[in-house]
Structures are given as C-alpha cells and as structure tokens.
Short mmCIF file of C-alpha atoms in Angstrom, two decimals:
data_model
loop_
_atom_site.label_atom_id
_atom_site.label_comp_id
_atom_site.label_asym_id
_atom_site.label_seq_id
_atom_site.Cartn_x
_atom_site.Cartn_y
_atom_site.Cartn_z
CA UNK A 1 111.80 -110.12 181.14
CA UNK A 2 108.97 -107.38 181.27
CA UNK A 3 105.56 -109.09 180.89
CA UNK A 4 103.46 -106.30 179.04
CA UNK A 5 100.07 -105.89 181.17
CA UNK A 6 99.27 -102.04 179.67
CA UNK A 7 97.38 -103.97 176.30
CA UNK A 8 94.65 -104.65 178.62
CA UNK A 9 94.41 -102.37 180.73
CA UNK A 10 96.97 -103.81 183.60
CA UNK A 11 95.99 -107.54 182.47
CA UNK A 12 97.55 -110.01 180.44
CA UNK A 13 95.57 -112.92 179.25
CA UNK A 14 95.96 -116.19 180.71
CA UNK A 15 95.55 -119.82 179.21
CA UNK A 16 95.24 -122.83 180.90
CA UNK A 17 96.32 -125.73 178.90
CA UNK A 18 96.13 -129.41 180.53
CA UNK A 19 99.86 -130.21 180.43
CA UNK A 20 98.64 -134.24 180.20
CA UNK A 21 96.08 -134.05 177.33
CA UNK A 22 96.74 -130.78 175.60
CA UNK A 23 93.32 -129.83 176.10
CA UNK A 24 92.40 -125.80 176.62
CA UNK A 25 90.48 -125.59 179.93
CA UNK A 26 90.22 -122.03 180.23
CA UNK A 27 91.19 -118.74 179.93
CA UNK A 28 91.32 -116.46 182.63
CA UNK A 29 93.24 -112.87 183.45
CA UNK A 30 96.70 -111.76 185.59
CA UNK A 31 97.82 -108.63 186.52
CA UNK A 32 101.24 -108.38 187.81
CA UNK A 33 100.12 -109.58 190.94
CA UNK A 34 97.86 -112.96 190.62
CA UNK A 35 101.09 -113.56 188.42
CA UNK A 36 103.59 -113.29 190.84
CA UNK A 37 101.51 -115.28 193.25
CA UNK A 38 100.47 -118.11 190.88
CA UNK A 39 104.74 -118.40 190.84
CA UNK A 40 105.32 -118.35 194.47
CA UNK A 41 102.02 -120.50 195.36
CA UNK A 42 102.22 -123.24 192.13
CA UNK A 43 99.14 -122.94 192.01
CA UNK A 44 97.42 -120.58 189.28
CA UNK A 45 95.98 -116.98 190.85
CA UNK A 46 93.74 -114.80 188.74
CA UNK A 47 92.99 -111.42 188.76
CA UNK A 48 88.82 -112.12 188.72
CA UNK A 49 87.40 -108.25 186.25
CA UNK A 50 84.07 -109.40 188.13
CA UNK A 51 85.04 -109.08 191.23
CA UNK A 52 87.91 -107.04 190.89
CA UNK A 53 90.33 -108.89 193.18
CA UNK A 54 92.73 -111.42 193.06
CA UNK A 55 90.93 -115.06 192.77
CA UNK A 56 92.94 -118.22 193.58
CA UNK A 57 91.18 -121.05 190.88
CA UNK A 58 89.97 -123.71 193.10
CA UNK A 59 89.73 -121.56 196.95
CA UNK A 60 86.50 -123.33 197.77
CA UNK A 61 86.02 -126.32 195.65
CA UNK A 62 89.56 -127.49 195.83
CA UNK A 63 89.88 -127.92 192.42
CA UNK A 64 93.34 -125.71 192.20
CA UNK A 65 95.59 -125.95 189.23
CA UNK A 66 98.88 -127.25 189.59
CA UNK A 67 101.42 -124.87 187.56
CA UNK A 68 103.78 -127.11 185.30
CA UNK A 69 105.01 -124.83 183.01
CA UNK A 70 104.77 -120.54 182.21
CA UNK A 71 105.25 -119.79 178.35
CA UNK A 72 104.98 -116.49 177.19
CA UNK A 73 104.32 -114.84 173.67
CA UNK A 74 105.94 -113.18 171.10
CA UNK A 75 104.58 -109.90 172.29
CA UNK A 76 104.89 -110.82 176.26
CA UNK A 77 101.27 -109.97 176.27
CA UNK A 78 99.89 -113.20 176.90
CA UNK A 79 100.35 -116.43 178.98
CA UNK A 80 100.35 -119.93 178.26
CA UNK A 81 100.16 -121.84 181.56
CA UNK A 82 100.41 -125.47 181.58
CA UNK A 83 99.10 -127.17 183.75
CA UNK A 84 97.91 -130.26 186.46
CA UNK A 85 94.30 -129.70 187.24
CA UNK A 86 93.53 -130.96 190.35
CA UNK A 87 89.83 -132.93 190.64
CA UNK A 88 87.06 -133.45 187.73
CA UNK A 89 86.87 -130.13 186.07
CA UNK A 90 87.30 -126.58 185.89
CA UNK A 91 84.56 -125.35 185.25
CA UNK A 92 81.69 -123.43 187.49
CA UNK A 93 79.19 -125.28 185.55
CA UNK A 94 80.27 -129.16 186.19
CA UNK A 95 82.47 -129.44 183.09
CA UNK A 96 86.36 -130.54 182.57
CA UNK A 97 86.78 -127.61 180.48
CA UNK A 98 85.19 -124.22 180.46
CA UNK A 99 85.13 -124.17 176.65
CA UNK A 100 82.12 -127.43 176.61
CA UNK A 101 80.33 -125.66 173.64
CA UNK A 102 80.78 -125.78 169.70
CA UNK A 103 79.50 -122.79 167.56
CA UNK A 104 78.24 -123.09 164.14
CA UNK A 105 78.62 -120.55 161.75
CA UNK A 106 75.38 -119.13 162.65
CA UNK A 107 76.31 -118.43 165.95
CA UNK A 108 73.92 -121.35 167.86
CA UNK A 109 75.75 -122.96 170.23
CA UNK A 110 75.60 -126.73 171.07
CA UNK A 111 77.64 -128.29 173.96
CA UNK A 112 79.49 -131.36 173.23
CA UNK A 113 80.89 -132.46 176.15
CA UNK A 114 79.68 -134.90 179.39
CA UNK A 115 79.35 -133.20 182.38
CA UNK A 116 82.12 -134.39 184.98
CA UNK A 117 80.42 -133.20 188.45
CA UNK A 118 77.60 -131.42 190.26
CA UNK A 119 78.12 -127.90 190.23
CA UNK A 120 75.67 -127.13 193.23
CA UNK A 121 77.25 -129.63 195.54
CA UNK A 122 80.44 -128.32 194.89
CA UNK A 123 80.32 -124.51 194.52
CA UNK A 124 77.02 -124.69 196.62
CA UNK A 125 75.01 -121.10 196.59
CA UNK A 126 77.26 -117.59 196.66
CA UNK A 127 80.74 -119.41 196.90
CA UNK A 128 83.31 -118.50 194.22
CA UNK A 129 84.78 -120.68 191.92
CA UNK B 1 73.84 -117.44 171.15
CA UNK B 2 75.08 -113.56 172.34
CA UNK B 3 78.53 -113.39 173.06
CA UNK B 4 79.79 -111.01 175.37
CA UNK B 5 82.19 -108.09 173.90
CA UNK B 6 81.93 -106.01 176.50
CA UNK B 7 84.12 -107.49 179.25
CA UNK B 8 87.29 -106.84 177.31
CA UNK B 9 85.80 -103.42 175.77
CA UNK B 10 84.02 -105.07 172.20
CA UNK B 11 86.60 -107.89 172.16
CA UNK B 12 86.91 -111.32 172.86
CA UNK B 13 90.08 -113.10 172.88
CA UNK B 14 90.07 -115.79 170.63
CA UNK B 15 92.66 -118.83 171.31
CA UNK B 16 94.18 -120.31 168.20
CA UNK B 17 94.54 -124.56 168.74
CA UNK B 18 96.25 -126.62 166.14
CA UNK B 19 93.37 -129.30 165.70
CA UNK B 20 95.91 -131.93 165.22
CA UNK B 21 98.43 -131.46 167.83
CA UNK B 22 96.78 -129.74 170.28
CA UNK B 23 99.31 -126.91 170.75
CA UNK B 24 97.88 -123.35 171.44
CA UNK B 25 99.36 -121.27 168.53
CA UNK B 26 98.48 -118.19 169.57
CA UNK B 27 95.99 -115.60 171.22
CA UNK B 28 94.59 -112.66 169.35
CA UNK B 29 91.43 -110.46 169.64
CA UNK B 30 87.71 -110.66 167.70
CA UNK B 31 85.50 -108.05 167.86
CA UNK B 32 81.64 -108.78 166.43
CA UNK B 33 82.94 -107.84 162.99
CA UNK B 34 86.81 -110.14 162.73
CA UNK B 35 83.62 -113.14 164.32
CA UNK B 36 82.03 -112.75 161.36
CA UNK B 37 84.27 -112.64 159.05
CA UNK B 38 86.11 -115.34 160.34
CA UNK B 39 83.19 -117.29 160.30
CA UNK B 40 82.26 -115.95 156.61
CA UNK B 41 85.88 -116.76 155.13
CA UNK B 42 86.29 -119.80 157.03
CA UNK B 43 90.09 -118.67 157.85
CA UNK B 44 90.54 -117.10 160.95
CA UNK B 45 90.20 -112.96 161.00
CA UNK B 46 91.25 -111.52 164.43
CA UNK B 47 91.05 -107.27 165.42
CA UNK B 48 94.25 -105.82 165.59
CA UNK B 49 94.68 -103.68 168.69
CA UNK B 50 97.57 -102.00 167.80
CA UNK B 51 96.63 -100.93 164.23
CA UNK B 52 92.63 -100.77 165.38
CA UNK B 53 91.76 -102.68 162.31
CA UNK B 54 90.71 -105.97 161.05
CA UNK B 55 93.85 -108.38 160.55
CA UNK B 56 93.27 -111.41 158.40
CA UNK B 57 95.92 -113.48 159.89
CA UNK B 58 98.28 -114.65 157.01
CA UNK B 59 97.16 -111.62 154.75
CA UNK B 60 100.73 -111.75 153.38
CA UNK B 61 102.78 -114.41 154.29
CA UNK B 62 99.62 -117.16 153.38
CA UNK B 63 99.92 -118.61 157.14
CA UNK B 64 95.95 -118.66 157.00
CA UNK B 65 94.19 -120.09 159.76
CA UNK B 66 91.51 -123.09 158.21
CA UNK B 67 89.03 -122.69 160.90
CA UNK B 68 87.68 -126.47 161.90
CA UNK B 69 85.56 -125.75 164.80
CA UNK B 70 85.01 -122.38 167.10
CA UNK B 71 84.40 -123.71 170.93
CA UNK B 72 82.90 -121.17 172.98
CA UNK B 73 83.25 -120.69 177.19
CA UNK B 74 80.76 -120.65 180.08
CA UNK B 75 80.92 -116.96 180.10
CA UNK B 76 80.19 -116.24 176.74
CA UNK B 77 83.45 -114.29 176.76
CA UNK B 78 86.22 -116.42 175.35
CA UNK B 79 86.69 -118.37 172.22
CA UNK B 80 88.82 -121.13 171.38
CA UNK B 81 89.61 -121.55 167.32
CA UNK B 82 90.56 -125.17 166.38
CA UNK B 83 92.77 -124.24 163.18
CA UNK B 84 94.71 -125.93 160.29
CA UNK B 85 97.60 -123.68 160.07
CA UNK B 86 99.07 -123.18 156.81
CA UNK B 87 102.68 -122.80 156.06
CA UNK B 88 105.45 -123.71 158.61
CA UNK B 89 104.49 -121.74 161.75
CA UNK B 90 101.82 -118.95 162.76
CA UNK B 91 104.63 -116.34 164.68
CA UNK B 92 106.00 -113.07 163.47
CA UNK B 93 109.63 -114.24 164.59
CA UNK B 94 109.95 -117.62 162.73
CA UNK B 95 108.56 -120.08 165.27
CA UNK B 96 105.80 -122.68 164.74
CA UNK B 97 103.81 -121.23 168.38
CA UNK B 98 104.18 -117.89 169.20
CA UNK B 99 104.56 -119.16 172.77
CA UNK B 100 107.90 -120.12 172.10
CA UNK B 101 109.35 -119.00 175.28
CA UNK B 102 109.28 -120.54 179.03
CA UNK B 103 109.36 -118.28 181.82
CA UNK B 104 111.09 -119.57 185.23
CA UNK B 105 109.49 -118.62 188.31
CA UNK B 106 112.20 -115.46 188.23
CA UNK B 107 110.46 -114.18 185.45
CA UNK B 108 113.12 -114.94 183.21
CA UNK B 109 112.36 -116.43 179.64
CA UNK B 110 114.55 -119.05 177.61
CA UNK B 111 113.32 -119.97 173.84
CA UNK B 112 112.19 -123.40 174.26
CA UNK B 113 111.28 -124.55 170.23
CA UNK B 114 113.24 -124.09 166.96
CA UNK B 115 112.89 -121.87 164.77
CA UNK B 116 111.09 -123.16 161.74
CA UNK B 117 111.47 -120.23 158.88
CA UNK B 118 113.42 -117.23 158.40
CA UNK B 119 110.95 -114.09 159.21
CA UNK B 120 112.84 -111.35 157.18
CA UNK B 121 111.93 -113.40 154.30
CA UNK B 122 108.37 -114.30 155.14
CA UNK B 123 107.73 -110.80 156.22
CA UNK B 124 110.36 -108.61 155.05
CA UNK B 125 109.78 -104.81 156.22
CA UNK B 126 106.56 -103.30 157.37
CA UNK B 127 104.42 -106.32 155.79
CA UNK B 128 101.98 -107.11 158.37
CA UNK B 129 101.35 -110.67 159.66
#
C-alpha cells in the first residue's frame, strides 16, 4: 500500500499508543524514511520538523520504543504505532506520556500526572531526546 | 495557555481517544477556530484540509464526538480529545476506528476489525462525515 505523506507536506502523522495500557504517549512525525527505518530497526524513527532530520526516539536516553504493531487510517495519512516503551517515560520533560496536561475550556492548562524521572539527569544539557 | 499552530501551518492535530476503551479513533486537524468551537459545542469540531473548512465531525450521520477532557503535549503542539463517540463507529468506511488496518513491515495492510455499519447508508453520496 501507498502511505500518503503529500497532506503534510512529505509527513504523515505518527501516534504512539502503549500497546500494554492503551495509553497515548505521543505524537510525533514520519516521512517515508524514519518510516521505513522504524520497520527495519523495531524501534520507532521520527522525522524531528525542528531539526529537520531523522530522530531515533530514545538515541541518548535509551528510552527507545519497541514497535508492536503499524495501523494505518482510512485515508493512509496517518499512523497508529503501538507500542513497548522502553524505561519510565517518554517524555523530554520527566513524564510517562508527553500529553501530562488537561485543558479546560478556557484554555488554562493544569498537569495531572506524577512525574516518572529527572529530565536533567537523563537528557542532561544540549542532548536530544 | 498558547498553543502552537504554527508548526503544522495554523493546525494542530488533534487525536480522538474513546474515554472508555482507550482506542485511538481517529486523527484530524484544529485550527484556533475548530479549538474553539469544539470547546464551545462540547462535541468535537476538527478543520478539514481537503475542503479548507470547518467539519463538525458527525454533521450528518450524528457520530458526534462528546468531548470529556482535551489533554494537551509538552510542545504545545498536539492535542489528544478523550471522546464519547456516538453511534456505532467514527470511520467513513463502516468501521468503529478508522485505524482499521495493520501494516506488515512490507508495507502491506490487512483489515484487522469488523465492520460495524453499512457506510452507503450512513453516508450515502457526497454527504460529508
């Protein structure tokens, strides 16, 4: 099948779903690339806009996603990837999941979950994520 | 809080979570405007890329989204929508996900749930979604 990466602009979005808990950790993007290397590695590549290179999840603190399972959409423009996370979190800022805050319906944010580990001990100053 | 439209050119993708099971519905698009409303309405609104309009999801069929809590990610740039889906199943072609389909590490795709209504009647021809 033909994933279709020309909605966003060579990209398809990406989520990462906990295969064990169901939980959303976080969404990231794939060009035809990071995709075809998150299926040779098993383990999930991104295509990081920021940087605007390919960015293996987990290259310097370890915590790499395991890929379980690759569903696609309707459309084939967008990813569903399921899978193992590998140590406490995903997220840069010491969190199991990047999406830690609720929004109210005037927009203030609150977070609502624990913080799982020390950001700065893992990611440390200038590494990526 | 100020989210951030500008990484995916005024949009935000918005994840769609059944609150009860856990299973990620769908992915659309917000822009400032399908945020508000969404959050005005209390069912979800998303932007519709292809038809560069606001799409209130279930418009015709009555598969509304109940919104029951918007999360919101590090970045600022990625929303997940906890939902109460109405009606049997949120996709276009009769399926209670639209990530209905699991890719093998050739790329190729096999349907993976059941079809859970007949679209022809939900939609018929040229109804929107």
């Amino acid at each position: 099948m033909q994933l279709d990466f020309q909605k966003s602009g060579g990209l398809v979005p990406a989520i990462i779903q906990d295969e064990r808990t169901g939980d959303v950790l976080m969404l990231g993007f794939m060009n035809a690339s990071a995709l075809s290397e998150t299926q040779r590695t098993g383990e999930v590549v991104f295509f990081s806009r920021s940087r605007n290179k390919l960015w293996k999840k987990g290259e310097s603190s370890g915590h790499v996603l395991k890929v379980r399972e690759v569903r696609v959409d309707c459309d084939s423009d967008a990813l569903l990837v399921r899978v193992e996370p590998i140590g406490p979190g995903v997220c840069h800022e010491g969190y199991r999941s990047c999406f830690f805050r609720s929004m109210d319906g005037d927009g203030n944010a609150a977070v609502i979950a624990e913080r799982v580990f020390d950001p700065e001990k893992i990611y440390g100053a200038g590494k990526s994520r």
